[in-house]
């Protein structure tokens, strides 16, 4: 697709949206959203089409539509006024975890624009103990936190009940740990908690999705997964000085050459705890016992 044929491409994809093949329909809906993310010219028309699809009595079409609407709202927050009036119906009619989590995210992000947002989320909070999906429970925690910063008097009670259930439930470490993080943030400083969770700031459209990065950048970031590279979206070379880069020493113990009697695992003379400046990780207790 390009700017000159975006209308024709969207029209063609729309033909496959109601396909009897569920996978084909899902791929078509995702493709429609991806085209609009890159070429915003047809955004208004696509939003109208997606809202119509959300009313269809076809579970997989309705669920996938809600998920892509979340992504469009991340890119174009200005379309929220068109989407939000339909959220209540979507929340009642979607069953798939991804779709339900997407609707809950919208309530958290734009709850200040929805008059009865706290009261629509409250039944979900009160039944969270029977919710089997971890992504839904995580989305509910975050959405309720964000809504608390926007409408504290209405949300404080149900946020407390949600914390109590999630902190006492040991079935999911992810849910327990996130609830504990939010609880401690609030107990320490409400303003800091708001800054971390992002409850009050006006939603801003994101400029790019990870999928739009070139392959070389993505491969380098994935190679450094679980590091700050994922946070910054750049390889470690761009933010780590050469002096701080890890340089493993070659050890003779592994048959790779070198004299292990003169070098420890960090490329320094002597072994750790050798009494000549090595770091005693056990606080001297083990050495004294020896």
PDB file of N, CA and C in Angstrom, residues 197-280:
ATOM      1  N   UNK A 197       2.842   5.231  36.626  1.00  0.00           N
ATOM      2  CA  UNK A 197       1.747   4.541  35.948  1.00  0.00           C
ATOM      3  C   UNK A 197       1.199   5.373  34.795  1.00  0.00           C
ATOM      4  N   UNK A 198       1.305   6.691  34.891  1.00  0.00           N
ATOM      5  CA  UNK A 198       0.820   7.558  33.818  1.00  0.00           C
ATOM      6  C   UNK A 198      -0.671   7.746  33.848  1.00  0.00           C
ATOM      7  N   UNK A 199      -1.199   8.104  34.995  1.00  0.00           N
ATOM      8  CA  UNK A 199      -2.639   8.176  35.122  1.00  0.00           C
ATOM      9  C   UNK A 199      -3.285   9.470  34.694  1.00  0.00           C
ATOM     10  N   UNK A 200      -2.566  10.592  34.780  1.00  0.00           N
ATOM     11  CA  UNK A 200      -3.201  11.895  34.569  1.00  0.00           C
ATOM     12  C   UNK A 200      -2.827  12.524  33.234  1.00  0.00           C
ATOM     13  N   UNK A 201      -1.627  12.265  32.759  1.00  0.00           N
ATOM     14  CA  UNK A 201      -1.167  12.906  31.526  1.00  0.00           C
ATOM     15  C   UNK A 201      -2.109  12.621  30.358  1.00  0.00           C
ATOM     16  N   UNK A 202      -2.314  13.626  29.529  1.00  0.00           N
ATOM     17  CA  UNK A 202      -3.164  13.466  28.356  1.00  0.00           C
ATOM     18  C   UNK A 202      -2.531  12.475  27.390  1.00  0.00           C
ATOM     19  N   UNK A 203      -3.352  11.596  26.858  1.00  0.00           N
ATOM     20  CA  UNK A 203      -2.836  10.570  25.945  1.00  0.00           C
ATOM     21  C   UNK A 203      -2.243  11.218  24.704  1.00  0.00           C
ATOM     22  N   UNK A 204      -1.047  10.783  24.334  1.00  0.00           N
ATOM     23  CA  UNK A 204      -0.377  11.286  23.136  1.00  0.00           C
ATOM     24  C   UNK A 204      -0.177  10.135  22.164  1.00  0.00           C
ATOM     25  N   UNK A 205      -0.388  10.402  20.902  1.00  0.00           N
ATOM     26  CA  UNK A 205      -0.210   9.359  19.902  1.00  0.00           C
ATOM     27  C   UNK A 205       1.234   8.941  19.787  1.00  0.00           C
ATOM     28  N   UNK A 206       1.474   7.645  19.712  1.00  0.00           N
ATOM     29  CA  UNK A 206       2.836   7.169  19.554  1.00  0.00           C
ATOM     30  C   UNK A 206       3.300   7.428  18.126  1.00  0.00           C
ATOM     31  N   UNK A 207       4.584   7.622  17.972  1.00  0.00           N
ATOM     32  CA  UNK A 207       5.110   7.977  16.655  1.00  0.00           C
ATOM     33  C   UNK A 207       5.424   6.772  15.792  1.00  0.00           C
ATOM     34  N   UNK A 208       5.755   5.641  16.420  1.00  0.00           N
ATOM     35  CA  UNK A 208       6.073   4.455  15.626  1.00  0.00           C
ATOM     36  C   UNK A 208       5.887   3.206  16.469  1.00  0.00           C
ATOM     37  N   UNK A 209       5.627   2.103  15.794  1.00  0.00           N
ATOM     38  CA  UNK A 209       5.534   0.802  16.443  1.00  0.00           C
ATOM     39  C   UNK A 209       6.844   0.048  16.247  1.00  0.00           C
ATOM     40  N   UNK A 210       7.128  -0.888  17.124  1.00  0.00           N
ATOM     41  CA  UNK A 210       8.363  -1.652  17.029  1.00  0.00           C
ATOM     42  C   UNK A 210       8.475  -2.361  15.687  1.00  0.00           C
ATOM     43  N   UNK A 211       7.318  -2.795  15.162  1.00  0.00           N
ATOM     44  CA  UNK A 211       7.336  -3.526  13.894  1.00  0.00           C
ATOM     45  C   UNK A 211       7.850  -2.665  12.738  1.00  0.00           C
ATOM     46  N   UNK A 212       7.829  -1.332  12.924  1.00  0.00           N
ATOM     47  CA  UNK A 212       8.253  -0.452  11.849  1.00  0.00           C
ATOM     48  C   UNK A 212       9.761  -0.211  11.849  1.00  0.00           C
ATOM     49  N   UNK A 213      10.469  -0.679  12.883  1.00  0.00           N
ATOM     50  CA  UNK A 213      11.913  -0.543  12.899  1.00  0.00           C
ATOM     51  C   UNK A 213      12.526  -1.425  11.820  1.00  0.00           C
ATOM     52  N   UNK A 214      13.670  -0.999  11.295  1.00  0.00           N
ATOM     53  CA  UNK A 214      14.301  -1.835  10.274  1.00  0.00           C
ATOM     54  C   UNK A 214      14.835  -3.115  10.909  1.00  0.00           C
ATOM     55  N   UNK A 215      14.993  -4.148  10.101  1.00  0.00           N
ATOM     56  CA  UNK A 215      15.336  -5.473  10.602  1.00  0.00           C
ATOM     57  C   UNK A 215      16.658  -5.501  11.357  1.00  0.00           C
ATOM     58  N   UNK A 216      17.631  -4.711  10.906  1.00  0.00           N
ATOM     59  CA  UNK A 216      18.936  -4.718  11.561  1.00  0.00           C
ATOM     60  C   UNK A 216      18.824  -4.228  13.004  1.00  0.00           C
ATOM     61  N   UNK A 217      18.062  -3.145  13.213  1.00  0.00           N
ATOM     62  CA  UNK A 217      17.879  -2.614  14.566  1.00  0.00           C
ATOM     63  C   UNK A 217      17.148  -3.623  15.437  1.00  0.00           C
ATOM     64  N   UNK A 218      16.096  -4.236  14.910  1.00  0.00           N
ATOM     65  CA  UNK A 218      15.337  -5.214  15.684  1.00  0.00           C
ATOM     66  C   UNK A 218      16.210  -6.396  16.089  1.00  0.00           C
ATOM     67  N   UNK A 219      17.016  -6.903  15.161  1.00  0.00           N
ATOM     68  CA  UNK A 219      17.853  -8.057  15.464  1.00  0.00           C
ATOM     69  C   UNK A 219      18.852  -7.733  16.574  1.00  0.00           C
ATOM     70  N   UNK A 220      19.397  -6.526  16.554  1.00  0.00           N
ATOM     71  CA  UNK A 220      20.383  -6.155  17.565  1.00  0.00           C
ATOM     72  C   UNK A 220      19.721  -5.991  18.932  1.00  0.00           C
ATOM     73  N   UNK A 221      18.494  -5.455  18.935  1.00  0.00           N
ATOM     74  CA  UNK A 221      17.783  -5.291  20.196  1.00  0.00           C
ATOM     75  C   UNK A 221      17.391  -6.652  20.754  1.00  0.00           C
ATOM     76  N   UNK A 222      16.896  -7.547  19.897  1.00  0.00           N
ATOM     77  CA  UNK A 222      16.509  -8.884  20.356  1.00  0.00           C
ATOM     78  C   UNK A 222      17.713  -9.652  20.878  1.00  0.00           C
ATOM     79  N   UNK A 223      18.886  -9.404  20.300  1.00  0.00           N
ATOM     80  CA  UNK A 223      20.099 -10.083  20.763  1.00  0.00           C
ATOM     81  C   UNK A 223      20.471  -9.639  22.175  1.00  0.00           C
ATOM     82  N   UNK A 224      20.008  -8.464  22.570  1.00  0.00           N
ATOM     83  CA  UNK A 224      20.287  -7.940  23.909  1.00  0.00           C
ATOM     84  C   UNK A 224      19.011  -7.887  24.739  1.00  0.00           C
ATOM     85  N   UNK A 225      18.156  -8.869  24.512  1.00  0.00           N
ATOM     86  CA  UNK A 225      16.882  -8.917  25.232  1.00  0.00           C
ATOM     87  C   UNK A 225      17.113  -8.993  26.738  1.00  0.00           C
ATOM     88  N   UNK A 226      16.188  -8.440  27.507  1.00  0.00           N
ATOM     89  CA  UNK A 226      16.279  -8.415  28.964  1.00  0.00           C
ATOM     90  C   UNK A 226      17.330  -7.427  29.445  1.00  0.00           C
ATOM     91  N   UNK A 227      17.669  -6.453  28.623  1.00  0.00           N
ATOM     92  CA  UNK A 227      18.596  -5.402  29.016  1.00  0.00           C
ATOM     93  C   UNK A 227      17.936  -4.055  28.751  1.00  0.00           C
ATOM     94  N   UNK A 228      18.669  -2.978  29.023  1.00  0.00           N
ATOM     95  CA  UNK A 228      18.129  -1.633  28.783  1.00  0.00           C
ATOM     96  C   UNK A 228      17.941  -1.339  27.302  1.00  0.00           C
ATOM     97  N   UNK A 229      18.473  -2.172  26.436  1.00  0.00           N
ATOM     98  CA  UNK A 229      18.284  -1.965  24.999  1.00  0.00           C
ATOM     99  C   UNK A 229      16.801  -1.985  24.644  1.00  0.00           C
ATOM    100  N   UNK A 230      16.033  -2.845  25.315  1.00  0.00           N
ATOM    101  CA  UNK A 230      14.597  -2.918  25.046  1.00  0.00           C
ATOM    102  C   UNK A 230      13.889  -1.655  25.511  1.00  0.00           C
ATOM    103  N   UNK A 231      14.399  -1.027  26.570  1.00  0.00           N
ATOM    104  CA  UNK A 231      13.788   0.192  27.094  1.00  0.00           C
ATOM    105  C   UNK A 231      14.075   1.373  26.185  1.00  0.00           C
ATOM    106  N   UNK A 232      15.344   1.494  25.779  1.00  0.00           N
ATOM    107  CA  UNK A 232      15.747   2.629  24.953  1.00  0.00           C
ATOM    108  C   UNK A 232      15.435   2.433  23.469  1.00  0.00           C
ATOM    109  N   UNK A 233      15.209   1.180  23.059  1.00  0.00           N
ATOM    110  CA  UNK A 233      14.984   0.926  21.653  1.00  0.00           C
ATOM    111  C   UNK A 233      16.239   1.072  20.813  1.00  0.00           C
ATOM    112  N   UNK A 234      17.390   0.897  21.439  1.00  0.00           N
ATOM    113  CA  UNK A 234      18.677   1.039  20.751  1.00  0.00           C
ATOM    114  C   UNK A 234      19.619  -0.047  21.257  1.00  0.00           C
ATOM    115  N   UNK A 235      20.658  -0.340  20.469  1.00  0.00           N
ATOM    116  CA  UNK A 235      21.645  -1.317  20.915  1.00  0.00           C
ATOM    117  C   UNK A 235      22.521  -0.700  21.996  1.00  0.00           C
ATOM    118  N   UNK A 236      23.163  -1.550  22.786  1.00  0.00           N
ATOM    119  CA  UNK A 236      23.948  -1.071  23.933  1.00  0.00           C
ATOM    120  C   UNK A 236      25.116  -0.182  23.502  1.00  0.00           C
ATOM    121  N   UNK A 237      25.558  -0.313  22.275  1.00  0.00           N
ATOM    122  CA  UNK A 237      26.673   0.504  21.804  1.00  0.00           C
ATOM    123  C   UNK A 237      26.366   1.997  21.863  1.00  0.00           C
ATOM    124  N   UNK A 238      25.098   2.345  21.782  1.00  0.00           N
ATOM    125  CA  UNK A 238      24.738   3.761  21.733  1.00  0.00           C
ATOM    126  C   UNK A 238      24.653   4.414  23.104  1.00  0.00           C
ATOM    127  N   UNK A 239      24.619   3.615  24.198  1.00  0.00           N
ATOM    128  CA  UNK A 239      24.492   4.241  25.516  1.00  0.00           C
ATOM    129  C   UNK A 239      25.422   3.657  26.581  1.00  0.00           C
ATOM    130  N   UNK A 240      26.298   2.706  26.212  1.00  0.00           N
ATOM    131  CA  UNK A 240      27.267   2.153  27.157  1.00  0.00           C
ATOM    132  C   UNK A 240      28.674   2.506  26.687  1.00  0.00           C
ATOM    133  N   UNK A 241      29.444   3.172  27.555  1.00  0.00           N
ATOM    134  CA  UNK A 241      30.823   3.529  27.210  1.00  0.00           C
ATOM    135  C   UNK A 241      31.687   2.273  27.130  1.00  0.00           C
ATOM    136  N   UNK A 242      32.750   2.368  26.332  1.00  0.00           N
ATOM    137  CA  UNK A 242      33.646   1.227  26.172  1.00  0.00           C
ATOM    138  C   UNK A 242      34.238   0.760  27.496  1.00  0.00           C
ATOM    139  N   UNK A 243      34.471   1.707  28.424  1.00  0.00           N
ATOM    140  CA  UNK A 243      35.086   1.354  29.711  1.00  0.00           C
ATOM    141  C   UNK A 243      34.201   0.436  30.540  1.00  0.00           C
ATOM    142  N   UNK A 244      32.889   0.456  30.262  1.00  0.00           N
ATOM    143  CA  UNK A 244      31.958  -0.315  31.085  1.00  0.00           C
ATOM    144  C   UNK A 244      31.449  -1.571  30.385  1.00  0.00           C
ATOM    145  N   UNK A 245      31.914  -1.826  29.189  1.00  0.00           N
ATOM    146  CA  UNK A 245      31.469  -3.024  28.487  1.00  0.00           C
ATOM    147  C   UNK A 245      32.172  -4.248  29.053  1.00  0.00           C
ATOM    148  N   UNK A 246      31.429  -5.333  29.199  1.00  0.00           N
ATOM    149  CA  UNK A 246      31.966  -6.549  29.799  1.00  0.00           C
ATOM    150  C   UNK A 246      32.914  -7.238  28.835  1.00  0.00           C
ATOM    151  N   UNK A 247      34.113  -7.567  29.315  1.00  0.00           N
ATOM    152  CA  UNK A 247      35.115  -8.255  28.503  1.00  0.00           C
ATOM    153  C   UNK A 247      35.550  -9.509  29.258  1.00  0.00           C
ATOM    154  N   UNK A 248      34.927 -10.647  28.969  1.00  0.00           N
ATOM    155  CA  UNK A 248      35.276 -11.884  29.693  1.00  0.00           C
ATOM    156  C   UNK A 248      36.711 -12.312  29.439  1.00  0.00           C
ATOM    157  N   UNK A 249      37.361 -12.809  30.493  1.00  0.00           N
ATOM    158  CA  UNK A 249      38.750 -13.256  30.371  1.00  0.00           C
ATOM    159  C   UNK A 249      38.799 -14.677  29.836  1.00  0.00           C
ATOM    160  N   UNK A 250      39.881 -15.015  29.194  1.00  0.00           N
ATOM    161  CA  UNK A 250      40.089 -16.377  28.699  1.00  0.00           C
ATOM    162  C   UNK A 250      40.692 -17.219  29.820  1.00  0.00           C
ATOM    163  N   UNK A 251      40.090 -18.342  30.107  1.00  0.00           N
ATOM    164  CA  UNK A 251      40.533 -19.155  31.223  1.00  0.00           C
ATOM    165  C   UNK A 251      41.096 -20.495  30.752  1.00  0.00           C
ATOM    166  N   UNK A 252      42.205 -20.884  31.337  1.00  0.00           N
ATOM    167  CA  UNK A 252      42.825 -22.155  30.976  1.00  0.00           C
ATOM    168  C   UNK A 252      41.987 -23.339  31.470  1.00  0.00           C
ATOM    169  N   UNK A 253      41.160 -23.100  32.483  1.00  0.00           N
ATOM    170  CA  UNK A 253      40.355 -24.188  33.034  1.00  0.00           C
ATOM    171  C   UNK A 253      39.392 -24.760  32.008  1.00  0.00           C
ATOM    172  N   UNK A 254      39.074 -23.963  30.994  1.00  0.00           N
ATOM    173  CA  UNK A 254      38.172 -24.421  29.950  1.00  0.00           C
ATOM    174  C   UNK A 254      38.929 -24.849  28.700  1.00  0.00           C
ATOM    175  N   UNK A 255      40.240 -24.949  28.820  1.00  0.00           N
ATOM    176  CA  UNK A 255      41.033 -25.405  27.692  1.00  0.00           C
ATOM    177  C   UNK A 255      41.155 -24.380  26.598  1.00  0.00           C
ATOM    178  N   UNK A 256      41.072 -23.091  26.968  1.00  0.00           N
ATOM    179  CA  UNK A 256      41.127 -22.032  25.953  1.00  0.00           C
ATOM    180  C   UNK A 256      42.420 -21.235  26.043  1.00  0.00           C
ATOM    181  N   UNK A 257      43.353 -21.715  26.838  1.00  0.00           N
ATOM    182  CA  UNK A 257      44.614 -20.996  26.962  1.00  0.00           C
ATOM    183  C   UNK A 257      44.573 -20.033  28.126  1.00  0.00           C
ATOM    184  N   UNK A 258      45.701 -19.453  28.460  1.00  0.00           N
ATOM    185  CA  UNK A 258      45.765 -18.495  29.557  1.00  0.00           C
ATOM    186  C   UNK A 258      46.175 -19.207  30.831  1.00  0.00           C
ATOM    187  N   UNK A 259      46.628 -18.427  31.798  1.00  0.00           N
ATOM    188  CA  UNK A 259      47.104 -18.986  33.061  1.00  0.00           C
ATOM    189  C   UNK A 259      46.113 -18.639  34.157  1.00  0.00           C
ATOM    190  N   UNK A 260      45.293 -19.609  34.571  1.00  0.00           N
ATOM    191  CA  UNK A 260      44.253 -19.323  35.561  1.00  0.00           C
ATOM    192  C   UNK A 260      44.842 -19.032  36.929  1.00  0.00           C
ATOM    193  N   UNK A 261      46.099 -19.355  37.139  1.00  0.00           N
ATOM    194  CA  UNK A 261      46.712 -19.032  38.422  1.00  0.00           C
ATOM    195  C   UNK A 261      47.002 -17.547  38.539  1.00  0.00           C
ATOM    196  N   UNK A 262      47.052 -16.864  37.391  1.00  0.00           N
ATOM    197  CA  UNK A 262      47.367 -15.446  37.389  1.00  0.00           C
ATOM    198  C   UNK A 262      46.153 -14.585  37.096  1.00  0.00           C
ATOM    199  N   UNK A 263      45.088 -15.212  36.666  1.00  0.00           N
ATOM    200  CA  UNK A 263      43.926 -14.436  36.238  1.00  0.00           C
ATOM    201  C   UNK A 263      42.660 -15.026  36.821  1.00  0.00           C
ATOM    202  N   UNK A 264      41.775 -14.143  37.313  1.00  0.00           N
ATOM    203  CA  UNK A 264      40.481 -14.640  37.745  1.00  0.00           C
ATOM    204  C   UNK A 264      39.476 -14.461  36.620  1.00  0.00           C
ATOM    205  N   UNK A 265      38.246 -14.756  36.877  1.00  0.00           N
ATOM    206  CA  UNK A 265      37.234 -14.714  35.832  1.00  0.00           C
ATOM    207  C   UNK A 265      36.921 -13.344  35.306  1.00  0.00           C
ATOM    208  N   UNK A 266      37.457 -12.286  35.951  1.00  0.00           N
ATOM    209  CA  UNK A 266      37.164 -10.917  35.504  1.00  0.00           C
ATOM    210  C   UNK A 266      38.386 -10.276  34.851  1.00  0.00           C
ATOM    211  N   UNK A 267      39.425 -11.093  34.568  1.00  0.00           N
ATOM    212  CA  UNK A 267      40.597 -10.546  33.913  1.00  0.00           C
ATOM    213  C   UNK A 267      41.491  -9.783  34.863  1.00  0.00           C
ATOM    214  N   UNK A 268      41.391 -10.063  36.186  1.00  0.00           N
ATOM    215  CA  UNK A 268      42.193  -9.367  37.173  1.00  0.00           C
ATOM    216  C   UNK A 268      43.176 -10.343  37.802  1.00  0.00           C
ATOM    217  N   UNK A 269      44.284  -9.819  38.306  1.00  0.00           N
ATOM    218  CA  UNK A 269      45.287 -10.675  38.927  1.00  0.00           C
ATOM    219  C   UNK A 269      44.779 -11.246  40.228  1.00  0.00           C
ATOM    220  N   UNK A 270      45.079 -12.527  40.466  1.00  0.00           N
ATOM    221  CA  UNK A 270      44.686 -13.170  41.706  1.00  0.00           C
ATOM    222  C   UNK A 270      43.252 -13.617  41.681  1.00  0.00           C
ATOM    223  N   UNK A 271      42.874 -14.513  42.568  1.00  0.00           N
ATOM    224  CA  UNK A 271      41.509 -14.994  42.644  1.00  0.00           C
ATOM    225  C   UNK A 271      40.706 -14.176  43.611  1.00  0.00           C
ATOM    226  N   UNK A 272      39.399 -14.244  43.473  1.00  0.00           N
ATOM    227  CA  UNK A 272      38.528 -13.525  44.383  1.00  0.00           C
ATOM    228  C   UNK A 272      38.710 -14.064  45.794  1.00  0.00           C
ATOM    229  N   UNK A 273      38.848 -13.169  46.734  1.00  0.00           N
ATOM    230  CA  UNK A 273      39.022 -13.591  48.121  1.00  0.00           C
ATOM    231  C   UNK A 273      40.416 -14.100  48.401  1.00  0.00           C
ATOM    232  N   UNK A 274      41.400 -13.759  47.523  1.00  0.00           N
ATOM    233  CA  UNK A 274      42.753 -14.255  47.712  1.00  0.00           C
ATOM    234  C   UNK A 274      43.530 -13.446  48.731  1.00  0.00           C
ATOM    235  N   UNK A 275      42.926 -12.396  49.261  1.00  0.00           N
ATOM    236  CA  UNK A 275      43.603 -11.617  50.273  1.00  0.00           C
ATOM    237  C   UNK A 275      44.420 -10.492  49.694  1.00  0.00           C
ATOM    238  N   UNK A 276      44.353 -10.257  48.398  1.00  0.00           N
ATOM    239  CA  UNK A 276      45.140  -9.186  47.789  1.00  0.00           C
ATOM    240  C   UNK A 276      44.234  -8.226  47.047  1.00  0.00           C
ATOM    241  N   UNK A 277      43.084  -7.866  47.654  1.00  0.00           N
ATOM    242  CA  UNK A 277      42.197  -6.889  47.029  1.00  0.00           C
ATOM    243  C   UNK A 277      41.001  -7.498  46.350  1.00  0.00           C
ATOM    244  N   UNK A 278      40.844  -8.836  46.396  1.00  0.00           N
ATOM    245  CA  UNK A 278      39.685  -9.455  45.788  1.00  0.00           C
ATOM    246  C   UNK A 278      38.411  -9.115  46.548  1.00  0.00           C
ATOM    247  N   UNK A 279      37.278  -9.227  45.870  1.00  0.00           N
ATOM    248  CA  UNK A 279      35.984  -8.914  46.479  1.00  0.00           C
ATOM    249  C   UNK A 279      35.470 -10.124  47.235  1.00  0.00           C
ATOM    250  N   UNK A 280      35.209  -9.954  48.508  1.00  0.00           N
ATOM    251  CA  UNK A 280      34.680 -11.042  49.329  1.00  0.00           C
ATOM    252  C   UNK A 280      33.160 -10.950  49.318  1.00  0.00           C
TER     253      UNK A 280
END
